[in-house]
mmCIF file of C-alpha atoms in Angstrom:
data_model
loop_
_atom_site.group_PDB
_atom_site.id
_atom_site.type_symbol
_atom_site.label_atom_id
_atom_site.label_comp_id
_atom_site.label_asym_id
_atom_site.label_seq_id
_atom_site.Cartn_x
_atom_site.Cartn_y
_atom_site.Cartn_z
ATOM 1 C CA MET A 703 -5.116 -30.464 19.717
ATOM 2 C CA SER A 704 -7.804 -32.499 17.997
ATOM 3 C CA ALA A 705 -9.046 -32.009 14.309
ATOM 4 C CA PRO A 706 -12.638 -30.451 13.835
ATOM 5 C CA SER A 707 -14.656 -32.823 13.223
ATOM 6 C CA ARG A 708 -14.715 -34.656 10.202
ATOM 7 C CA ARG A 709 -18.117 -33.522 8.769
ATOM 8 C CA ALA A 710 -18.369 -32.877 4.731
ATOM 9 C CA VAL A 711 -15.816 -30.121 3.680
ATOM 10 C CA ALA A 712 -17.074 -27.317 1.672
ATOM 11 C CA ILE A 713 -14.379 -26.430 -0.732
ATOM 12 C CA VAL A 714 -14.011 -22.928 -1.965
ATOM 13 C CA ALA A 715 -11.311 -24.206 -4.671
ATOM 14 C CA LEU A 716 -9.376 -27.319 -5.731
ATOM 15 C CA LEU A 717 -6.188 -26.449 -7.274
ATOM 16 C CA GLY A 718 -3.547 -29.203 -8.496
ATOM 17 C CA ALA A 719 -5.742 -32.047 -8.357
ATOM 18 C CA ALA A 720 -6.048 -34.229 -11.134
ATOM 19 C CA GLY A 721 -8.537 -33.469 -13.504
ATOM 20 C CA ALA A 722 -9.097 -29.531 -11.383
ATOM 21 C CA GLY A 723 -9.660 -26.969 -14.775
ATOM 22 C CA GLY A 724 4.801 -17.842 22.486
ATOM 23 C CA CYS A 725 6.538 -15.834 19.123
ATOM 24 C CA THR A 726 9.462 -13.992 18.761
ATOM 25 C CA SER A 727 10.992 -11.737 15.601
ATOM 26 C CA ASP A 728 13.143 -13.467 12.916
ATOM 27 C CA GLY A 729 16.205 -11.737 12.641
ATOM 28 C CA GLY A 730 16.638 -11.742 8.933
ATOM 29 C CA ARG A 731 15.526 -8.372 6.465
ATOM 30 C CA ASP A 732 12.697 -10.969 5.067
ATOM 31 C CA GLY A 733 13.819 -12.940 7.044
ATOM 32 C CA GLY A 734 -13.030 -33.025 0.266
ATOM 33 C CA ARG A 735 -16.919 -32.034 -0.441
ATOM 34 C CA GLY A 736 -19.191 -29.787 0.333
ATOM 35 C CA ARG A 737 -22.630 -27.915 -0.808
ATOM 36 C CA GLU A 738 -21.659 -24.543 0.090
ATOM 37 C CA PRO A 739 -21.466 -22.012 -2.713
ATOM 38 C CA ALA A 740 -17.998 -21.540 -4.162
ATOM 39 C CA VAL A 741 -16.141 -18.461 -3.734
ATOM 40 C CA ARG A 742 -15.561 -16.746 -6.503
ATOM 41 C CA LEU A 743 -12.561 -14.583 -7.223
ATOM 42 C CA ALA A 744 -11.605 -11.067 -7.834
ATOM 43 C CA THR A 745 -11.257 -10.077 -11.195
ATOM 44 C CA THR A 746 -8.718 -7.285 -10.909
ATOM 45 C CA ALA A 747 -5.656 -9.405 -11.170
ATOM 46 C CA GLY A 748 -4.735 -7.339 -14.723
ATOM 47 C CA PRO A 749 -4.586 -8.837 -17.869
ATOM 48 C CA LEU A 750 -3.757 -12.518 -18.169
ATOM 49 C CA PRO A 751 -2.482 -14.865 -19.221
ATOM 50 C CA VAL A 752 0.243 -15.085 -16.642
ATOM 51 C CA ALA A 753 2.534 -18.134 -16.586
ATOM 52 C CA PRO A 754 -0.419 -19.723 -18.529
ATOM 53 C CA HIS A 755 0.438 -23.339 -17.557
ATOM 54 C CA LEU A 756 0.834 -22.493 -13.775
ATOM 55 C CA GLN A 757 -2.694 -20.467 -14.068
ATOM 56 C CA SER A 758 -4.016 -23.940 -15.587
ATOM 57 C CA PHE A 759 -2.973 -25.755 -12.464
ATOM 58 C CA PHE A 760 -4.329 -23.818 -10.348
ATOM 59 C CA GLY A 761 -7.667 -23.519 -11.583
ATOM 60 C CA ASP A 762 -10.138 -21.114 -12.547
ATOM 61 C CA GLU A 763 -11.254 -20.536 -8.977
ATOM 62 C CA LEU A 764 -7.757 -18.059 -8.782
ATOM 63 C CA VAL A 765 -6.390 -15.943 -10.377
ATOM 64 C CA ILE A 766 -2.713 -14.950 -10.676
ATOM 65 C CA ARG A 767 -1.646 -11.658 -9.885
ATOM 66 C CA ARG A 768 1.300 -10.243 -12.350
ATOM 67 C CA ARG A 769 2.324 -7.521 -9.610
ATOM 68 C CA GLY A 770 4.900 -8.887 -6.860
ATOM 69 C CA ALA A 771 5.337 -12.656 -9.497
ATOM 70 C CA PHE A 772 8.799 -14.065 -9.875
ATOM 71 C CA GLY A 773 10.144 -17.637 -11.279
ATOM 72 C CA LEU A 774 6.813 -18.888 -12.507
ATOM 73 C CA ASP A 775 8.394 -19.807 -15.964
ATOM 74 C CA ASP A 776 10.788 -22.139 -14.281
ATOM 75 C CA VAL A 777 7.914 -23.505 -12.700
ATOM 76 C CA ALA A 778 7.180 -27.584 -14.334
ATOM 77 C CA VAL A 779 3.788 -28.759 -13.815
ATOM 78 C CA ARG A 780 4.414 -32.374 -13.431
ATOM 79 C CA THR A 781 1.917 -35.101 -14.605
ATOM 80 C CA PRO A 782 0.335 -37.668 -11.671
ATOM 81 C CA ALA A 783 2.513 -40.631 -10.766
ATOM 82 C CA PRO A 784 1.387 -44.007 -10.835
ATOM 83 C CA GLY A 785 -1.278 -44.558 -8.051
ATOM 84 C CA CYS A 786 -1.601 -40.954 -7.302
ATOM 85 C CA GLY A 787 -4.333 -38.740 -7.553
ATOM 86 C CA TRP A 788 -2.709 -35.543 -8.534
ATOM 87 C CA ARG A 789 -0.504 -32.867 -10.222
ATOM 88 C CA SER A 790 2.087 -31.438 -8.701
ATOM 89 C CA ILE A 791 4.747 -28.493 -9.434
ATOM 90 C CA ARG A 792 8.083 -28.522 -8.682
ATOM 91 C CA VAL A 793 10.187 -25.515 -7.863
ATOM 92 C CA ARG A 794 13.712 -25.406 -8.115
ATOM 93 C CA TYR A 795 16.129 -23.733 -5.552
ATOM 94 C CA PRO A 796 20.004 -23.413 -7.476
ATOM 95 C CA ALA A 797 22.966 -23.285 -5.111
ATOM 96 C CA GLY A 798 23.782 -20.040 -4.128
ATOM 97 C CA SER A 799 19.598 -18.940 -4.344
ATOM 98 C CA ALA A 800 18.412 -16.900 -1.981
ATOM 99 C CA SER A 801 15.757 -14.028 -1.511
ATOM 100 C CA GLN A 802 15.266 -11.587 -4.284
ATOM 101 C CA LEU A 803 16.924 -9.147 -2.519
ATOM 102 C CA SER A 804 20.048 -11.357 -2.431
ATOM 103 C CA VAL A 805 19.733 -11.498 -6.398
ATOM 104 C CA GLN A 806 19.634 -7.423 -6.729
ATOM 105 C CA GLU A 807 22.522 -6.636 -4.095
ATOM 106 C CA ASP A 808 24.709 -10.002 -4.172
ATOM 107 C CA GLY A 809 23.890 -11.047 -7.743
ATOM 108 C CA ALA A 810 22.840 -14.354 -6.737
ATOM 109 C CA PRO A 811 21.003 -16.456 -8.856
ATOM 110 C CA SER A 812 17.108 -16.163 -8.900
ATOM 111 C CA GLY A 813 15.657 -19.207 -7.374
ATOM 112 C CA GLY A 814 12.290 -20.390 -6.208
ATOM 113 C CA ALA A 815 8.656 -18.698 -6.880
ATOM 114 C CA GLN A 816 6.358 -16.623 -5.909
ATOM 115 C CA ALA A 817 2.479 -15.281 -6.895
ATOM 116 C CA TYR A 818 -0.263 -13.710 -5.287
ATOM 117 C CA LEU A 819 -3.296 -16.004 -6.029
ATOM 118 C CA LEU A 820 -6.015 -13.736 -5.691
ATOM 119 C CA PHE A 821 -9.980 -15.155 -4.987
ATOM 120 C CA ARG A 822 -12.105 -14.309 -7.694
ATOM 121 C CA GLY A 823 -14.896 -13.863 -5.441
ATOM 122 C CA GLY A 824 -13.742 -11.488 -3.144
ATOM 123 C CA PRO A 825 -11.910 -11.684 0.492
ATOM 124 C CA ARG A 826 -12.924 -14.174 3.476
ATOM 125 C CA ASP A 827 -12.645 -13.384 7.867
ATOM 126 C CA ASP A 828 -11.491 -16.936 8.367
ATOM 127 C CA LEU A 829 -10.201 -19.812 5.779
ATOM 128 C CA PHE A 830 -8.553 -22.889 5.762
ATOM 129 C CA LEU A 831 -5.675 -23.284 3.396
ATOM 130 C CA SER A 832 -4.260 -26.828 2.579
ATOM 131 C CA TYR A 833 -1.467 -28.752 0.385
ATOM 132 C CA ARG A 834 1.120 -30.724 0.229
ATOM 133 C CA VAL A 835 4.611 -30.242 0.209
ATOM 134 C CA ARG A 836 7.675 -32.943 -0.798
ATOM 135 C CA PHE A 837 10.982 -31.925 -0.538
ATOM 136 C CA GLN A 838 13.180 -33.743 -2.208
ATOM 137 C CA SER A 839 15.333 -36.548 -0.857
ATOM 138 C CA GLY A 840 18.459 -35.556 1.035
ATOM 139 C CA PHE A 841 16.665 -32.059 0.923
ATOM 140 C CA ARG A 842 19.342 -29.577 2.833
ATOM 141 C CA PHE A 843 17.655 -27.139 4.439
ATOM 142 C CA ALA A 844 20.725 -24.744 5.803
ATOM 143 C CA ARG A 845 19.125 -21.297 7.958
ATOM 144 C CA GLY A 846 15.571 -21.746 6.226
ATOM 145 C CA GLY A 847 13.185 -20.613 3.640
ATOM 146 C CA LYS A 848 9.591 -19.808 2.746
ATOM 147 C CA LEU A 849 6.354 -21.588 2.150
ATOM 148 C CA PRO A 850 2.998 -20.514 1.018
ATOM 149 C CA GLY A 851 0.051 -19.143 3.345
ATOM 150 C CA LEU A 852 -2.337 -16.514 3.354
ATOM 151 C CA PHE A 853 -2.174 -12.806 2.803
ATOM 152 C CA GLY A 854 -4.161 -9.670 2.908
ATOM 153 C CA GLY A 855 -3.276 -5.962 1.939
ATOM 154 C CA THR A 856 -0.325 -5.183 0.620
ATOM 155 C CA HIS A 857 2.051 -5.057 3.509
ATOM 156 C CA VAL A 858 2.854 -8.888 3.436
ATOM 157 C CA ALA A 859 6.595 -9.365 3.428
ATOM 158 C CA GLY A 860 10.015 -7.743 2.244
ATOM 159 C CA GLY A 861 10.124 -5.868 5.792
ATOM 160 C CA HIS A 862 6.895 -3.728 5.428
ATOM 161 C CA THR A 863 5.526 -3.847 8.886
ATOM 162 C CA PRO A 864 1.923 -3.810 8.788
ATOM 163 C CA ASP A 865 -0.195 -1.417 10.624
ATOM 164 C CA GLY A 866 -3.421 -3.043 10.965
ATOM 165 C CA THR A 867 -4.892 -1.672 7.863
ATOM 166 C CA ASN A 868 -2.612 -2.337 4.711
ATOM 167 C CA GLY A 869 -1.621 -6.059 5.623
ATOM 168 C CA PHE A 870 -0.958 -9.405 7.178
ATOM 169 C CA SER A 871 0.484 -12.508 6.239
ATOM 170 C CA THR A 872 0.631 -16.214 7.147
ATOM 171 C CA ARG A 873 3.388 -17.714 5.097
ATOM 172 C CA TYR A 874 5.130 -21.127 6.863
ATOM 173 C CA MET A 875 8.917 -21.217 7.180
ATOM 174 C CA TRP A 876 10.972 -24.350 7.076
ATOM 175 C CA ARG A 877 14.386 -23.646 9.114
ATOM 176 C CA ASP A 878 17.464 -25.892 10.146
ATOM 177 C CA GLY A 879 16.889 -29.541 9.922
ATOM 178 C CA GLY A 880 13.763 -28.815 8.497
ATOM 179 C CA LYS A 881 11.698 -27.375 11.775
ATOM 180 C CA GLY A 882 8.568 -25.916 10.427
ATOM 181 C CA GLN A 883 6.663 -22.385 11.553
ATOM 182 C CA ILE A 884 4.620 -19.893 10.600
ATOM 183 C CA TYR A 885 6.316 -16.515 9.599
ATOM 184 C CA ALA A 886 3.601 -13.925 10.180
ATOM 185 C CA TYR A 887 3.845 -10.519 8.935
ATOM 186 C CA LEU A 888 1.470 -8.660 11.627
ATOM 187 C CA PRO A 889 0.841 -5.161 13.311
ATOM 188 C CA LEU A 890 3.158 -6.187 16.253
ATOM 189 C CA SER A 891 5.647 -7.139 14.058
ATOM 190 C CA ARG A 892 9.259 -5.439 14.261
ATOM 191 C CA ASP A 893 11.166 -4.966 11.319
ATOM 192 C CA TYR A 894 10.188 -8.269 9.904
ATOM 193 C CA GLY A 895 7.826 -11.243 10.276
ATOM 194 C CA THR A 896 6.827 -12.686 13.180
ATOM 195 C CA THR A 897 7.624 -16.373 14.216
ATOM 196 C CA LEU A 898 5.018 -18.796 15.321
ATOM 197 C CA GLY A 899 5.412 -22.399 16.919
ATOM 198 C CA LEU A 900 9.101 -22.796 15.523
ATOM 199 C CA GLY A 901 9.957 -26.464 15.421
ATOM 200 C CA THR A 902 6.375 -27.976 16.671
ATOM 201 C CA TRP A 903 6.558 -30.090 13.612
ATOM 202 C CA GLU A 904 9.198 -30.901 10.847
ATOM 203 C CA PHE A 905 9.386 -31.799 7.506
ATOM 204 C CA VAL A 906 11.002 -34.721 6.055
ATOM 205 C CA PRO A 907 12.877 -35.246 3.153
ATOM 206 C CA GLY A 908 11.573 -37.243 0.235
ATOM 207 C CA ARG A 909 8.033 -37.514 2.006
ATOM 208 C CA TRP A 910 4.690 -35.773 1.445
ATOM 209 C CA ALA A 911 3.412 -33.367 4.162
ATOM 210 C CA ALA A 912 -0.282 -32.299 3.668
ATOM 211 C CA ILE A 913 0.220 -28.963 5.671
ATOM 212 C CA GLN A 914 -2.820 -26.982 6.822
ATOM 213 C CA GLN A 915 -3.546 -23.479 8.631
ATOM 214 C CA ARG A 916 -6.824 -21.954 9.511
ATOM 215 C CA VAL A 917 -6.582 -18.269 9.677
ATOM 216 C CA ARG A 918 -9.411 -16.829 11.491
ATOM 217 C CA LEU A 919 -9.010 -12.834 11.777
ATOM 218 C CA ASN A 920 -10.072 -10.520 15.131
ATOM 219 C CA THR A 921 -12.579 -7.965 15.261
ATOM 220 C CA PRO A 922 -11.314 -4.940 14.779
ATOM 221 C CA GLY A 923 -10.866 -3.417 18.576
ATOM 222 C CA ARG A 924 -10.140 -7.207 19.812
ATOM 223 C CA ALA A 925 -7.076 -9.047 19.651
ATOM 224 C CA ASP A 926 -9.144 -12.417 19.369
ATOM 225 C CA GLY A 927 -8.031 -13.482 16.371
ATOM 226 C CA SER A 928 -6.490 -17.075 15.739
ATOM 227 C CA VAL A 929 -4.105 -18.991 13.673
ATOM 228 C CA THR A 930 -4.222 -23.302 13.987
ATOM 229 C CA VAL A 931 -1.987 -25.371 11.842
ATOM 230 C CA TRP A 932 -2.400 -28.840 11.296
ATOM 231 C CA VAL A 933 0.293 -31.267 10.017
ATOM 232 C CA ASP A 934 -1.245 -34.769 8.097
ATOM 233 C CA GLY A 935 -4.306 -34.098 9.857
ATOM 234 C CA ARG A 936 -2.757 -33.837 13.692
ATOM 235 C CA GLY A 937 -3.089 -30.386 14.886
ATOM 236 C CA VAL A 938 0.441 -28.827 16.106
ATOM 237 C CA PHE A 939 0.259 -25.658 16.679
ATOM 238 C CA HIS A 940 -2.116 -22.863 17.754
ATOM 239 C CA GLN A 941 -2.314 -19.385 18.910
ATOM 240 C CA ASP A 942 -5.103 -17.258 19.897
ATOM 241 C CA GLY A 943 -5.224 -13.437 21.057
ATOM 242 C CA MET A 944 -3.914 -12.635 17.704
ATOM 243 C CA LEU A 945 -4.285 -9.199 16.246
ATOM 244 C CA PHE A 946 -4.433 -8.739 12.483
ATOM 245 C CA ARG A 947 -6.092 -5.884 11.667
ATOM 246 C CA SER A 948 -7.788 -2.916 13.326
ATOM 247 C CA THR A 949 -9.981 -2.118 10.361
ATOM 248 C CA PRO A 950 -13.244 -4.923 8.490
ATOM 249 C CA ALA A 951 -11.653 -3.911 5.697
ATOM 250 C CA LEU A 952 -8.841 -5.872 5.729
ATOM 251 C CA ARG A 953 -10.004 -9.319 4.940
ATOM 252 C CA ILE A 954 -7.883 -12.213 3.447
ATOM 253 C CA ASP A 955 -7.237 -12.060 0.002
ATOM 254 C CA GLY A 956 -5.506 -14.984 -1.280
ATOM 255 C CA VAL A 957 -3.070 -17.588 -1.071
ATOM 256 C CA PHE A 958 0.406 -15.917 -0.772
ATOM 257 C CA PHE A 959 2.544 -18.334 -3.095
ATOM 258 C CA SER A 960 6.048 -18.053 -1.592
ATOM 259 C CA THR A 961 8.831 -20.268 -1.516
ATOM 260 C CA PHE A 962 12.511 -19.529 -1.680
ATOM 261 C CA PHE A 963 15.722 -19.934 0.610
ATOM 262 C CA GLY A 964 16.031 -16.821 2.704
ATOM 263 C CA GLY A 965 16.298 -14.441 4.526
ATOM 264 C CA ASP A 966 17.820 -11.727 2.872
ATOM 265 C CA ASP A 967 21.605 -12.521 2.372
ATOM 266 C CA LEU A 968 23.820 -15.087 0.865
ATOM 267 C CA SER A 969 24.145 -17.089 4.683
ATOM 268 C CA TRP A 970 20.842 -18.154 3.735
ATOM 269 C CA ALA A 971 21.308 -19.450 0.472
ATOM 270 C CA SER A 972 20.918 -22.982 -1.290
ATOM 271 C CA PRO A 973 24.136 -24.715 -0.185
ATOM 272 C CA ILE A 974 23.065 -27.000 -3.750
ATOM 273 C CA ASP A 975 20.954 -27.156 -6.813
ATOM 274 C CA GLN A 976 17.280 -29.074 -5.037
ATOM 275 C CA TYR A 977 13.725 -28.656 -5.317
ATOM 276 C CA ALA A 978 10.458 -29.091 -3.621
ATOM 277 C CA ASP A 979 6.836 -30.676 -4.765
ATOM 278 C CA PHE A 980 3.225 -28.728 -4.198
ATOM 279 C CA ALA A 981 0.340 -30.516 -4.879
ATOM 280 C CA THR A 982 -3.412 -30.195 -3.593
ATOM 281 C CA PHE A 983 -4.009 -26.703 -3.039
ATOM 282 C CA VAL A 984 -7.589 -26.391 -1.364
ATOM 283 C CA VAL A 985 -9.140 -23.124 0.565
ATOM 284 C CA SER A 986 -12.292 -24.025 2.508
ATOM 285 C CA ASP A 987 -14.627 -22.716 4.876
ATOM 286 C CA ARG A 988 -14.189 -25.760 7.206
ATOM 287 C CA PHE A 989 -11.551 -28.479 8.017
ATOM 288 C CA ILE A 990 -10.161 -29.803 4.839
ATOM 289 C CA GLU A 991 -9.387 -33.942 4.677
ATOM 290 C CA ALA A 992 -6.471 -34.540 2.638
ATOM 291 C CA GLY A 993 -6.232 -38.375 2.526
ATOM 292 C CA PRO A 994 -3.382 -40.392 2.573
ATOM 293 C CA ALA A 995 -0.318 -39.847 0.143
ATOM 294 C CA GLY A 996 -0.438 -42.796 -1.561
ATOM 295 C CA THR A 997 2.683 -43.666 -3.320
ATOM 296 C CA CYS A 998 3.222 -40.091 -4.890
#
């Protein structure tokens, strides 16, 4: 699969840069540059600041919604390393941690972090999201865990299957051995999220990966939506014929920053204390040229 034309990228929001203000059902309970106008973000996210250090990291074009967030105070913003052009954030997964359901029902330690990042100027129907992720050297993937993606509406996770009017999400997951996939909440999902593209790429501990997804919502009444994934600029997964919604009122609202081990029970838990780093979040209406990782 080839990448789109390398024309100038119309950046909607650049987040965290140095100086920046086949599908199957999953078994767990939760299981550049450019001249285009910038997208503004919704102002209905509730009182701010919410985790001021992270709001500064993500910049003015995204608003951290208070509802549905956890673990933000434990996320550290890291200054750029020598030879690196971006700041990063570090999310920790303590030994024994899994989902928030495991915290509530099994007394597991809380790990990871989550926040809904809303577009200040309103939703979109077709959008690219790119960011970098690096799992620490020696990272033990266990059964798997969640990574950020796009979302719309309210039924986006936690076993709340959407009905075409009230939500969707396209988070990634890492799985055993570092295998990657999209983990989507869709109207046709059963019980929990739907697995797309499992094993079509792999994450390598200790190495930055630039992962990018394009979500093109379907025309209501037609299954003509799609999801595409690139890793380090190389197309690794594409699926057409997707159904996200039955109403034009349901659109892409923002970035679902969600990362933790799980799954819902302790069989998904992190086996040791470990972490992952995230950087250079960008959303755009065109393909995003990430550039090399350098010495970061």
